PDB file of N, CA, C and O in Angstrom:
ATOM      1  N   MET M  16      84.673 -98.670-112.770  1.00 97.00           N
ATOM      2  CA  MET M  16      84.544 -98.838-112.038  1.00 97.00           C
ATOM      3  C   MET M  16      85.150 -98.774-110.894  1.00 97.00           C
ATOM      4  O   MET M  16      85.904 -99.651-110.941  1.00 97.00           O
ATOM      5  N   LYS M  17      84.917 -98.699-110.056  1.00 98.00           N
ATOM      6  CA  LYS M  17      85.849 -98.718-108.495  1.00 98.00           C
ATOM      7  C   LYS M  17      85.270 -99.863-107.861  1.00 98.00           C
ATOM      8  O   LYS M  17      84.122-100.040-107.574  1.00 98.00           O
ATOM      9  N   PHE M  18      86.203-100.832-107.406  1.00 98.00           N
ATOM     10  CA  PHE M  18      85.670-102.118-106.263  1.00 98.00           C
ATOM     11  C   PHE M  18      86.671-102.142-105.162  1.00 98.00           C
ATOM     12  O   PHE M  18      88.103-101.359-104.666  1.00 98.00           O
ATOM     13  N   VAL M  19      86.113-103.050-104.441  1.00 98.00           N
ATOM     14  CA  VAL M  19      87.032-103.030-103.048  1.00 98.00           C
ATOM     15  C   VAL M  19      86.705-104.566-102.861  1.00 98.00           C
ATOM     16  O   VAL M  19      85.716-105.349-102.856  1.00 98.00           O
ATOM     17  N   ALA M  20      88.076-104.896-102.539  1.00 98.00           N
ATOM     18  CA  ALA M  20      88.289-106.692-102.409  1.00 98.00           C
ATOM     19  C   ALA M  20      88.852-106.694-101.199  1.00 98.00           C
ATOM     20  O   ALA M  20      89.670-106.616-100.752  1.00 98.00           O
ATOM     21  N   GLU M  21      87.563-107.646-100.479  1.00 98.00           N
ATOM     22  CA  GLU M  21      88.759-108.070 -98.650  1.00 98.00           C
ATOM     23  C   GLU M  21      89.166-109.302 -99.105  1.00 98.00           C
ATOM     24  O   GLU M  21      88.621-110.326 -99.109  1.00 98.00           O
ATOM     25  N   ILE M  22      90.369-109.565 -98.742  1.00 98.00           N
ATOM     26  CA  ILE M  22      90.741-111.123 -98.633  1.00 98.00           C
ATOM     27  C   ILE M  22      91.332-111.798 -97.831  1.00 98.00           C
ATOM     28  O   ILE M  22      91.918-110.809 -97.088  1.00 98.00           O
ATOM     29  N   ASP M  23      91.089-112.750 -97.994  1.00 98.00           N
ATOM     30  CA  ASP M  23      91.353-113.335 -96.443  1.00 98.00           C
ATOM     31  C   ASP M  23      92.254-114.357 -96.898  1.00 98.00           C
ATOM     32  O   ASP M  23      92.123-115.504 -97.773  1.00 98.00           O
ATOM     33  N   ILE M  24      93.861-114.675 -96.629  1.00 98.00           N
ATOM     34  CA  ILE M  24      94.465-116.073 -96.555  1.00 98.00           C
ATOM     35  C   ILE M  24      94.769-116.418 -95.355  1.00 98.00           C
ATOM     36  O   ILE M  24      95.290-116.025 -94.549  1.00 98.00           O
ATOM     37  N   MET M  25      94.526-117.599 -95.551  1.00 98.00           N
ATOM     38  CA  MET M  25      94.891-118.784 -94.161  1.00 98.00           C
ATOM     39  C   MET M  25      95.862-119.929 -94.681  1.00 98.00           C
ATOM     40  O   MET M  25      96.098-120.297 -95.543  1.00 98.00           O
ATOM     41  N   PRO M  26      96.626-120.254 -93.826  1.00 97.00           N
ATOM     42  CA  PRO M  26      97.603-121.379 -94.083  1.00 97.00           C
ATOM     43  C   PRO M  26      96.437-123.020 -94.319  1.00 97.00           C
ATOM     44  O   PRO M  26      94.901-122.843 -93.639  1.00 97.00           O
ATOM     45  N   ARG M  27      96.876-123.359 -95.011  1.00 96.00           N
ATOM     46  CA  ARG M  27      95.844-125.173 -95.444  1.00 96.00           C
ATOM     47  C   ARG M  27      95.884-125.795 -93.910  1.00 96.00           C
ATOM     48  O   ARG M  27      96.409-125.722 -93.386  1.00 96.00           O
ATOM     49  N   PRO M  28      94.602-126.074 -93.791  1.00 93.00           N
ATOM     50  CA  PRO M  28      94.149-126.709 -93.106  1.00 93.00           C
ATOM     51  C   PRO M  28      94.593-127.990 -92.226  1.00 93.00           C
ATOM     52  O   PRO M  28      95.190-128.367 -91.526  1.00 93.00           O
ATOM     53  N   GLU M  29      95.795-128.813 -93.457  1.00 94.00           N
ATOM     54  CA  GLU M  29      96.556-129.991 -93.209  1.00 94.00           C
ATOM     55  C   GLU M  29      97.953-129.492 -92.883  1.00 94.00           C
ATOM     56  O   GLU M  29      98.747-130.548 -92.456  1.00 94.00           O
ATOM     57  N   LEU M  30      98.369-128.526 -92.816  1.00 95.00           N
ATOM     58  CA  LEU M  30      99.539-127.756 -92.390  1.00 95.00           C
ATOM     59  C   LEU M  30      99.576-127.338 -91.178  1.00 95.00           C
ATOM     60  O   LEU M  30      98.543-126.679 -90.271  1.00 95.00           O
ATOM     61  N   LEU M  31     100.462-127.316 -90.629  1.00 93.00           N
ATOM     62  CA  LEU M  31     100.714-126.894 -88.827  1.00 93.00           C
ATOM     63  C   LEU M  31     100.840-125.080 -88.962  1.00 93.00           C
ATOM     64  O   LEU M  31     101.296-124.575 -89.883  1.00 93.00           O
ATOM     65  N   ASP M  32     100.438-124.879 -88.125  1.00 96.00           N
ATOM     66  CA  ASP M  32     100.164-123.218 -87.838  1.00 96.00           C
ATOM     67  C   ASP M  32     101.361-122.920 -86.836  1.00 96.00           C
ATOM     68  O   ASP M  32     101.177-123.017 -85.288  1.00 96.00           O
ATOM     69  N   PRO M  33     102.177-122.939 -86.546  1.00 95.00           N
ATOM     70  CA  PRO M  33     103.382-121.965 -85.389  1.00 95.00           C
ATOM     71  C   PRO M  33     102.803-120.811 -84.823  1.00 95.00           C
ATOM     72  O   PRO M  33     102.748-121.110 -84.025  1.00 95.00           O
ATOM     73  N   GLN M  34     102.510-120.216 -85.535  1.00 96.00           N
ATOM     74  CA  GLN M  34     101.749-118.895 -84.803  1.00 96.00           C
ATOM     75  C   GLN M  34     100.792-119.301 -84.105  1.00 96.00           C
ATOM     76  O   GLN M  34     100.870-119.107 -83.196  1.00 96.00           O
ATOM     77  N   GLY M  35      99.812-119.857 -84.309  1.00 97.00           N
ATOM     78  CA  GLY M  35      98.691-120.391 -84.048  1.00 97.00           C
ATOM     79  C   GLY M  35      99.074-121.171 -82.524  1.00 97.00           C
ATOM     80  O   GLY M  35      98.336-120.808 -81.598  1.00 97.00           O
ATOM     81  N   LYS M  36      99.773-121.609 -82.757  1.00 96.00           N
ATOM     82  CA  LYS M  36      99.971-122.591 -82.012  1.00 96.00           C
ATOM     83  C   LYS M  36     100.570-122.122 -80.564  1.00 96.00           C
ATOM     84  O   LYS M  36     100.879-122.164 -79.452  1.00 96.00           O
ATOM     85  N   ALA M  37     101.601-121.230 -80.911  1.00 97.00           N
ATOM     86  CA  ALA M  37     102.137-120.064 -79.866  1.00 97.00           C
ATOM     87  C   ALA M  37     101.150-119.202 -79.051  1.00 97.00           C
ATOM     88  O   ALA M  37     101.209-118.910 -78.341  1.00 97.00           O
ATOM     89  N   VAL M  38     100.418-118.387 -79.984  1.00 97.00           N
ATOM     90  CA  VAL M  38      98.910-117.903 -79.571  1.00 97.00           C
ATOM     91  C   VAL M  38      98.047-118.765 -78.654  1.00 97.00           C
ATOM     92  O   VAL M  38      97.836-118.223 -77.565  1.00 97.00           O
ATOM     93  N   LEU M  39      98.157-120.376 -79.060  1.00 97.00           N
ATOM     94  CA  LEU M  39      97.355-121.219 -78.162  1.00 97.00           C
ATOM     95  C   LEU M  39      97.743-120.663 -76.727  1.00 97.00           C
ATOM     96  O   LEU M  39      97.083-121.166 -76.238  1.00 97.00           O
ATOM     97  N   LEU M  40      99.523-121.442 -76.932  1.00 97.00           N
ATOM     98  CA  LEU M  40      99.914-121.375 -75.316  1.00 97.00           C
ATOM     99  C   LEU M  40      99.729-120.145 -74.705  1.00 97.00           C
ATOM    100  O   LEU M  40      99.447-120.630 -73.363  1.00 97.00           O
ATOM    101  N   GLY M  41      99.756-119.474 -75.162  1.00 97.00           N
ATOM    102  CA  GLY M  41      99.838-117.466 -74.665  1.00 97.00           C
ATOM    103  C   GLY M  41      98.512-117.948 -74.167  1.00 97.00           C
ATOM    104  O   GLY M  41      97.577-117.131 -73.175  1.00 97.00           O
ATOM    105  N   LEU M  42      97.282-117.807 -74.787  1.00 97.00           N
ATOM    106  CA  LEU M  42      95.893-117.933 -74.519  1.00 97.00           C
ATOM    107  C   LEU M  42      96.267-119.467 -73.107  1.00 97.00           C
ATOM    108  O   LEU M  42      94.830-118.442 -72.268  1.00 97.00           O
ATOM    109  N   GLU M  43      96.621-120.330 -73.042  1.00 96.00           N
ATOM    110  CA  GLU M  43      96.217-120.901 -72.053  1.00 96.00           C
ATOM    111  C   GLU M  43      96.561-120.503 -70.521  1.00 96.00           C
ATOM    112  O   GLU M  43      96.170-120.787 -69.384  1.00 96.00           O
ATOM    113  N   HIS M  44      97.993-119.671 -71.062  1.00 96.00           N
ATOM    114  CA  HIS M  44      98.722-119.359 -69.700  1.00 96.00           C
ATOM    115  C   HIS M  44      97.817-118.204 -69.133  1.00 96.00           C
ATOM    116  O   HIS M  44      98.489-117.818 -68.010  1.00 96.00           O
ATOM    117  N   LEU M  45      97.349-117.545 -69.702  1.00 97.00           N
ATOM    118  CA  LEU M  45      96.240-116.686 -69.495  1.00 97.00           C
ATOM    119  C   LEU M  45      94.989-117.045 -68.837  1.00 97.00           C
ATOM    120  O   LEU M  45      93.910-116.289 -68.372  1.00 97.00           O
ATOM    121  N   GLY M  46      94.520-118.211 -68.904  1.00 96.00           N
ATOM    122  CA  GLY M  46      93.659-118.687 -68.335  1.00 96.00           C
ATOM    123  C   GLY M  46      92.754-119.262 -69.354  1.00 96.00           C
ATOM    124  O   GLY M  46      91.296-119.555 -68.782  1.00 96.00           O
ATOM    125  N   LEU M  47      93.133-118.872 -70.406  1.00 95.00           N
ATOM    126  CA  LEU M  47      91.724-119.095 -71.267  1.00 95.00           C
ATOM    127  C   LEU M  47      91.981-120.402 -72.428  1.00 95.00           C
ATOM    128  O   LEU M  47      91.995-120.299 -73.200  1.00 95.00           O
ATOM    129  N   ASP M  48      91.872-121.821 -71.235  1.00 90.00           N
ATOM    130  CA  ASP M  48      92.073-123.083 -71.882  1.00 90.00           C
ATOM    131  C   ASP M  48      90.961-123.514 -72.365  1.00 90.00           C
ATOM    132  O   ASP M  48      90.991-124.564 -72.730  1.00 90.00           O
ATOM    133  N   GLN M  49      89.983-122.511 -72.576  1.00 95.00           N
ATOM    134  CA  GLN M  49      88.491-123.044 -73.052  1.00 95.00           C
ATOM    135  C   GLN M  49      88.780-123.007 -74.635  1.00 95.00           C
ATOM    136  O   GLN M  49      87.781-123.485 -75.882  1.00 95.00           O
ATOM    137  N   VAL M  50      90.064-122.229 -75.317  1.00 95.00           N
ATOM    138  CA  VAL M  50      90.065-121.949 -77.146  1.00 95.00           C
ATOM    139  C   VAL M  50      90.549-123.654 -77.404  1.00 95.00           C
ATOM    140  O   VAL M  50      91.396-123.834 -76.506  1.00 95.00           O
ATOM    141  N   ASP M  51      89.873-123.858 -78.349  1.00 94.00           N
ATOM    142  CA  ASP M  51      90.247-125.514 -78.805  1.00 94.00           C
ATOM    143  C   ASP M  51      91.461-125.383 -79.927  1.00 94.00           C
ATOM    144  O   ASP M  51      92.557-126.196 -80.315  1.00 94.00           O
ATOM    145  N   ASP M  52      91.467-123.784 -80.848  1.00 95.00           N
ATOM    146  CA  ASP M  52      92.931-124.091 -81.972  1.00 95.00           C
ATOM    147  C   ASP M  52      92.526-123.151 -82.392  1.00 95.00           C
ATOM    148  O   ASP M  52      91.564-121.936 -82.270  1.00 95.00           O
ATOM    149  N   VAL M  53      93.638-122.065 -82.575  1.00 96.00           N
ATOM    150  CA  VAL M  53      94.038-121.124 -83.256  1.00 96.00           C
ATOM    151  C   VAL M  53      94.468-120.984 -84.803  1.00 96.00           C
ATOM    152  O   VAL M  53      95.592-121.545 -84.670  1.00 96.00           O
ATOM    153  N   ARG M  54      94.299-120.460 -85.837  1.00 97.00           N
ATOM    154  CA  ARG M  54      94.790-120.162 -86.423  1.00 97.00           C
ATOM    155  C   ARG M  54      95.073-118.444 -87.600  1.00 97.00           C
ATOM    156  O   ARG M  54      94.370-117.875 -87.633  1.00 97.00           O
ATOM    157  N   ILE M  55      95.901-118.502 -87.425  1.00 97.00           N
ATOM    158  CA  ILE M  55      96.475-116.838 -87.648  1.00 97.00           C
ATOM    159  C   ILE M  55      96.807-116.708 -89.171  1.00 97.00           C
ATOM    160  O   ILE M  55      97.388-117.787 -90.321  1.00 97.00           O
ATOM    161  N   GLY M  56      96.289-115.793 -90.086  1.00 97.00           N
ATOM    162  CA  GLY M  56      96.328-115.646 -91.617  1.00 97.00           C
ATOM    163  C   GLY M  56      96.608-114.229 -91.905  1.00 97.00           C
ATOM    164  O   GLY M  56      97.141-113.389 -90.256  1.00 97.00           O
ATOM    165  N   LYS M  57      96.219-113.750 -93.011  1.00 97.00           N
ATOM    166  CA  LYS M  57      96.356-112.448 -93.524  1.00 97.00           C
ATOM    167  C   LYS M  57      94.971-112.258 -93.567  1.00 97.00           C
ATOM    168  O   LYS M  57      94.256-112.723 -94.274  1.00 97.00           O
ATOM    169  N   HIS M  58      95.011-111.078 -93.777  1.00 98.00           N
ATOM    170  CA  HIS M  58      93.517-110.115 -93.938  1.00 98.00           C
ATOM    171  C   HIS M  58      94.399-108.588 -95.007  1.00 98.00           C
ATOM    172  O   HIS M  58      95.385-108.148 -94.984  1.00 98.00           O
ATOM    173  N   ILE M  59      93.686-109.090 -96.488  1.00 98.00           N
ATOM    174  CA  ILE M  59      94.416-107.494 -97.590  1.00 98.00           C
ATOM    175  C   ILE M  59      93.166-106.632 -98.089  1.00 98.00           C
ATOM    176  O   ILE M  59      91.849-107.498 -98.322  1.00 98.00           O
ATOM    177  N   THR M  60      93.082-105.699 -97.715  1.00 98.00           N
ATOM    178  CA  THR M  60      92.039-104.914 -98.673  1.00 98.00           C
ATOM    179  C   THR M  60      92.497-104.211 -99.874  1.00 98.00           C
ATOM    180  O   THR M  60      93.640-103.394 -99.581  1.00 98.00           O
ATOM    181  N   LEU M  61      92.059-104.824-100.855  1.00 97.00           N
ATOM    182  CA  LEU M  61      92.689-104.493-102.418  1.00 97.00           C
ATOM    183  C   LEU M  61      91.604-103.646-102.921  1.00 97.00           C
ATOM    184  O   LEU M  61      90.255-103.963-103.075  1.00 97.00           O
ATOM    185  N   GLN M  62      91.946-102.525-103.543  1.00 98.00           N
ATOM    186  CA  GLN M  62      91.442-101.462-104.094  1.00 98.00           C
ATOM    187  C   GLN M  62      91.400-101.792-105.728  1.00 98.00           C
ATOM    188  O   GLN M  62      92.701-101.013-105.819  1.00 98.00           O
ATOM    189  N   LEU M  63      90.631-101.183-106.333  1.00 98.00           N
ATOM    190  CA  LEU M  63      90.762-101.305-107.957  1.00 98.00           C
ATOM    191  C   LEU M  63      89.598-100.880-108.645  1.00 98.00           C
ATOM    192  O   LEU M  63      88.883-100.545-108.344  1.00 98.00           O
ATOM    193  N   GLU M  64      90.817-100.802-109.866  1.00 98.00           N
ATOM    194  CA  GLU M  64      89.281-100.143-110.945  1.00 98.00           C
ATOM    195  C   GLU M  64      89.189-101.539-112.125  1.00 98.00           C
ATOM    196  O   GLU M  64      90.263-101.796-112.459  1.00 98.00           O
ATOM    197  N   ALA M  65      87.631-101.475-112.999  1.00 98.00           N
ATOM    198  CA  ALA M  65      87.733-102.631-113.392  1.00 98.00           C
ATOM    199  C   ALA M  65      86.591-102.168-114.244  1.00 98.00           C
ATOM    200  O   ALA M  65      85.955-101.037-113.730  1.00 98.00           O
ATOM    201  N   GLU M  66      86.444-102.720-116.025  1.00 98.00           N
ATOM    202  CA  GLU M  66      85.313-102.023-116.722  1.00 98.00           C
ATOM    203  C   GLU M  66      83.682-103.252-115.821  1.00 98.00           C
ATOM    204  O   GLU M  66      82.608-102.194-116.082  1.00 98.00           O
ATOM    205  N   THR M  67      83.823-103.877-115.485  1.00 98.00           N
ATOM    206  CA  THR M  67      83.052-104.833-114.915  1.00 98.00           C
ATOM    207  C   THR M  67      83.393-105.357-113.619  1.00 98.00           C
ATOM    208  O   THR M  67      84.570-105.967-113.125  1.00 98.00           O
ATOM    209  N   GLU M  68      82.730-106.556-112.874  1.00 98.00           N
ATOM    210  CA  GLU M  68      82.881-106.928-111.908  1.00 98.00           C
ATOM    211  C   GLU M  68      83.517-108.454-112.620  1.00 98.00           C
ATOM    212  O   GLU M  68      84.781-108.825-110.896  1.00 98.00           O
ATOM    213  N   GLU M  69      83.264-109.044-113.161  1.00 98.00           N
ATOM    214  CA  GLU M  69      83.611-110.012-113.772  1.00 98.00           C
ATOM    215  C   GLU M  69      85.910-109.833-114.078  1.00 98.00           C
ATOM    216  O   GLU M  69      86.485-110.298-113.579  1.00 98.00           O
ATOM    217  N   ILE M  70      85.672-108.924-114.656  1.00 98.00           N
ATOM    218  CA  ILE M  70      87.328-108.359-114.662  1.00 98.00           C
ATOM    219  C   ILE M  70      87.797-107.642-113.512  1.00 98.00           C
ATOM    220  O   ILE M  70      88.640-108.696-113.361  1.00 98.00           O
ATOM    221  N   ALA M  71      87.062-107.836-112.402  1.00 98.00           N
ATOM    222  CA  ALA M  71      87.746-106.916-111.430  1.00 98.00           C
ATOM    223  C   ALA M  71      88.006-108.632-110.360  1.00 98.00           C
ATOM    224  O   ALA M  71      88.966-108.601-110.020  1.00 98.00           O
ATOM    225  N   ARG M  72      86.943-109.684-110.899  1.00 98.00           N
ATOM    226  CA  ARG M  72      86.941-110.558-110.332  1.00 98.00           C
ATOM    227  C   ARG M  72      88.430-111.484-110.622  1.00 98.00           C
ATOM    228  O   ARG M  72      89.357-112.054-110.154  1.00 98.00           O
ATOM    229  N   GLU M  73      88.464-111.079-111.824  1.00 98.00           N
ATOM    230  CA  GLU M  73      89.730-112.042-112.299  1.00 98.00           C
ATOM    231  C   GLU M  73      90.883-111.489-111.910  1.00 98.00           C
ATOM    232  O   GLU M  73      91.869-111.838-111.812  1.00 98.00           O
ATOM    233  N   LYS M  74      91.020-110.033-111.738  1.00 98.00           N
ATOM    234  CA  LYS M  74      92.454-109.380-111.569  1.00 98.00           C
ATOM    235  C   LYS M  74      92.645-109.678-109.962  1.00 98.00           C
ATOM    236  O   LYS M  74      93.739-110.195-109.529  1.00 98.00           O
ATOM    237  N   VAL M  75      91.839-109.660-108.916  1.00 98.00           N
ATOM    238  CA  VAL M  75      91.902-110.045-107.363  1.00 98.00           C
ATOM    239  C   VAL M  75      92.470-111.569-107.915  1.00 98.00           C
ATOM    240  O   VAL M  75      93.392-112.002-106.625  1.00 98.00           O
ATOM    241  N   GLU M  76      91.636-112.648-108.368  1.00 98.00           N
ATOM    242  CA  GLU M  76      92.319-113.652-108.495  1.00 98.00           C
ATOM    243  C   GLU M  76      93.640-113.848-108.912  1.00 98.00           C
ATOM    244  O   GLU M  76      94.738-114.940-108.639  1.00 98.00           O
ATOM    245  N   LYS M  77      94.309-113.005-109.901  1.00 98.00           N
ATOM    246  CA  LYS M  77      95.371-113.457-110.413  1.00 98.00           C
ATOM    247  C   LYS M  77      96.203-112.905-109.415  1.00 98.00           C
ATOM    248  O   LYS M  77      97.490-113.092-109.143  1.00 98.00           O
ATOM    249  N   ALA M  78      96.136-111.718-108.576  1.00 98.00           N
ATOM    250  CA  ALA M  78      97.119-110.968-107.724  1.00 98.00           C
ATOM    251  C   ALA M  78      97.068-112.310-106.636  1.00 98.00           C
ATOM    252  O   ALA M  78      97.918-112.518-105.827  1.00 98.00           O
ATOM    253  N   CYS M  79      95.948-112.666-106.421  1.00 98.00           N
ATOM    254  CA  CYS M  79      96.510-113.727-105.005  1.00 98.00           C
ATOM    255  C   CYS M  79      96.963-115.127-105.790  1.00 98.00           C
ATOM    256  O   CYS M  79      97.937-115.410-104.730  1.00 98.00           O
ATOM    257  N   ASN M  80      97.247-115.595-106.843  1.00 98.00           N
ATOM    258  CA  ASN M  80      97.213-116.938-107.527  1.00 98.00           C
ATOM    259  C   ASN M  80      98.957-116.931-107.649  1.00 98.00           C
ATOM    260  O   ASN M  80      99.811-117.250-107.338  1.00 98.00           O
ATOM    261  N   LYS M  81      98.911-115.088-108.190  1.00 98.00           N
ATOM    262  CA  LYS M  81     100.897-114.929-108.989  1.00 98.00           C
ATOM    263  C   LYS M  81     101.678-114.132-107.551  1.00 98.00           C
ATOM    264  O   LYS M  81     102.682-114.059-107.320  1.00 98.00           O
ATOM    265  N   LEU M  82     100.724-113.366-106.267  1.00 98.00           N
ATOM    266  CA  LEU M  82     101.687-112.724-105.218  1.00 98.00           C
ATOM    267  C   LEU M  82     101.364-112.900-104.268  1.00 98.00           C
ATOM    268  O   LEU M  82     102.217-113.000-103.361  1.00 98.00           O
ATOM    269  N   LEU M  83      99.930-112.621-104.096  1.00 98.00           N
ATOM    270  CA  LEU M  83      99.647-112.543-102.468  1.00 98.00           C
ATOM    271  C   LEU M  83      99.528-114.352-101.486  1.00 98.00           C
ATOM    272  O   LEU M  83      99.956-113.675-100.783  1.00 98.00           O
ATOM    273  N   ALA M  84      99.457-115.033-102.498  1.00 98.00           N
ATOM    274  CA  ALA M  84      99.162-116.293-101.564  1.00 98.00           C
ATOM    275  C   ALA M  84     100.248-117.144-102.052  1.00 98.00           C
ATOM    276  O   ALA M  84     100.279-116.925-103.309  1.00 98.00           O
ATOM    277  N   ASN M  85     100.455-118.152-101.055  1.00 97.00           N
ATOM    278  CA  ASN M  85     101.751-118.892-101.469  1.00 97.00           C
ATOM    279  C   ASN M  85     100.844-120.457-101.644  1.00 97.00           C
ATOM    280  O   ASN M  85     100.228-121.144-100.651  1.00 97.00           O
ATOM    281  N   LEU M  86     100.439-120.760-102.749  1.00 97.00           N
ATOM    282  CA  LEU M  86      99.462-121.477-102.992  1.00 97.00           C
ATOM    283  C   LEU M  86      99.838-122.992-102.530  1.00 97.00           C
ATOM    284  O   LEU M  86      98.915-123.912-102.243  1.00 97.00           O
ATOM    285  N   ILE M  87     101.051-123.060-102.006  1.00 96.00           N
ATOM    286  CA  ILE M  87     101.434-124.139-101.639  1.00 96.00           C
ATOM    287  C   ILE M  87     100.651-124.725-100.212  1.00 96.00           C
ATOM    288  O   ILE M  87     100.717-125.679 -99.719  1.00 96.00           O
ATOM    289  N   MET M  88     101.160-123.728 -99.558  1.00 96.00           N
ATOM    290  CA  MET M  88     100.986-123.786 -98.104  1.00 96.00           C
ATOM    291  C   MET M  88      99.712-122.974 -97.787  1.00 96.00           C
ATOM    292  O   MET M  88      98.859-122.946 -96.598  1.00 96.00           O
ATOM    293  N   GLU M  89      99.100-121.978 -98.599  1.00 97.00           N
ATOM    294  CA  GLU M  89      98.027-121.350 -98.125  1.00 97.00           C
ATOM    295  C   GLU M  89      97.449-121.368 -99.404  1.00 97.00           C
ATOM    296  O   GLU M  89      97.114-121.674-100.114  1.00 97.00           O
ATOM    297  N   SER M  90      95.146-120.932 -98.375  1.00 97.00           N
ATOM    298  CA  SER M  90      94.739-120.962 -99.760  1.00 97.00           C
ATOM    299  C   SER M  90      93.801-118.933 -99.371  1.00 97.00           C
ATOM    300  O   SER M  90      93.876-118.695 -98.027  1.00 97.00           O
ATOM    301  N   PHE M  91      93.012-118.654-100.085  1.00 98.00           N
ATOM    302  CA  PHE M  91      92.345-117.474-100.326  1.00 98.00           C
ATOM    303  C   PHE M  91      90.654-117.457-100.451  1.00 98.00           C
ATOM    304  O   PHE M  91      90.570-118.298-101.241  1.00 98.00           O
ATOM    305  N   THR M  92      90.149-116.782 -99.974  1.00 98.00           N
ATOM    306  CA  THR M  92      88.689-116.008-100.133  1.00 98.00           C
ATOM    307  C   THR M  92      88.973-114.573-100.015  1.00 98.00           C
ATOM    308  O   THR M  92      89.546-114.101 -99.680  1.00 98.00           O
ATOM    309  N   TYR M  93      87.718-114.228-101.151  1.00 98.00           N
ATOM    310  CA  TYR M  93      87.838-112.732-101.159  1.00 98.00           C
ATOM    311  C   TYR M  93      86.476-112.879-101.490  1.00 98.00           C
ATOM    312  O   TYR M  93      85.386-113.248-101.592  1.00 98.00           O
ATOM    313  N   GLU M  94      85.644-111.218-100.739  1.00 98.00           N
ATOM    314  CA  GLU M  94      84.522-110.731-101.537  1.00 98.00           C
ATOM    315  C   GLU M  94      84.672-109.755-102.220  1.00 98.00           C
ATOM    316  O   GLU M  94      86.060-108.419-101.466  1.00 98.00           O
ATOM    317  N   LEU M  95      84.172-108.836-102.936  1.00 98.00           N
ATOM    318  CA  LEU M  95      84.276-108.216-103.712  1.00 98.00           C
ATOM    319  C   LEU M  95      82.449-107.264-103.603  1.00 98.00           C
ATOM    320  O   LEU M  95      81.692-107.763-103.730  1.00 98.00           O
ATOM    321  N   LYS M  96      83.043-105.715-103.830  1.00 98.00           N
ATOM    322  CA  LYS M  96      82.422-104.889-103.277  1.00 98.00           C
ATOM    323  C   LYS M  96      82.722-103.725-104.106  1.00 98.00           C
ATOM    324  O   LYS M  96      83.719-103.628-104.060  1.00 98.00           O
ATOM    325  N   GLN M  97      81.513-103.195-105.227  1.00 97.00           N
ATOM    326  CA  GLN M  97      81.656-102.220-105.587  1.00 97.00           C
ATOM    327  C   GLN M  97      81.726-101.024-104.819  1.00 97.00           C
ATOM    328  O   GLN M  97      80.750-100.699-103.574  1.00 97.00           O
ATOM    329  N   ALA M  98      82.676-100.244-104.999  1.00 93.00           N
ATOM    330  CA  ALA M  98      83.049 -98.995-104.522  1.00 93.00           C
ATOM    331  C   ALA M  98      82.456 -97.956-104.940  1.00 93.00           C
ATOM    332  O   ALA M  98      81.834 -97.422-105.985  1.00 93.00           O
TER     333      ALA M  98
END
């Protein structure tokens, strides 16, 4: 079976986000000072094959835990759909 995982990786809320702060300042300079906060992360689309949805989830979790996310500074969420 083929699956598509849509993965979002974000900095942990308790950590500073320098990119987000820079974008927030840029928005304020554009006159968009109603924006309270900006957090910048990564979005990854992963296409994979697995025998079952459970095995596909295990593969996605392994990829995120071992390679895609720095778990000290980032957290991840994902949605898995059958392709």
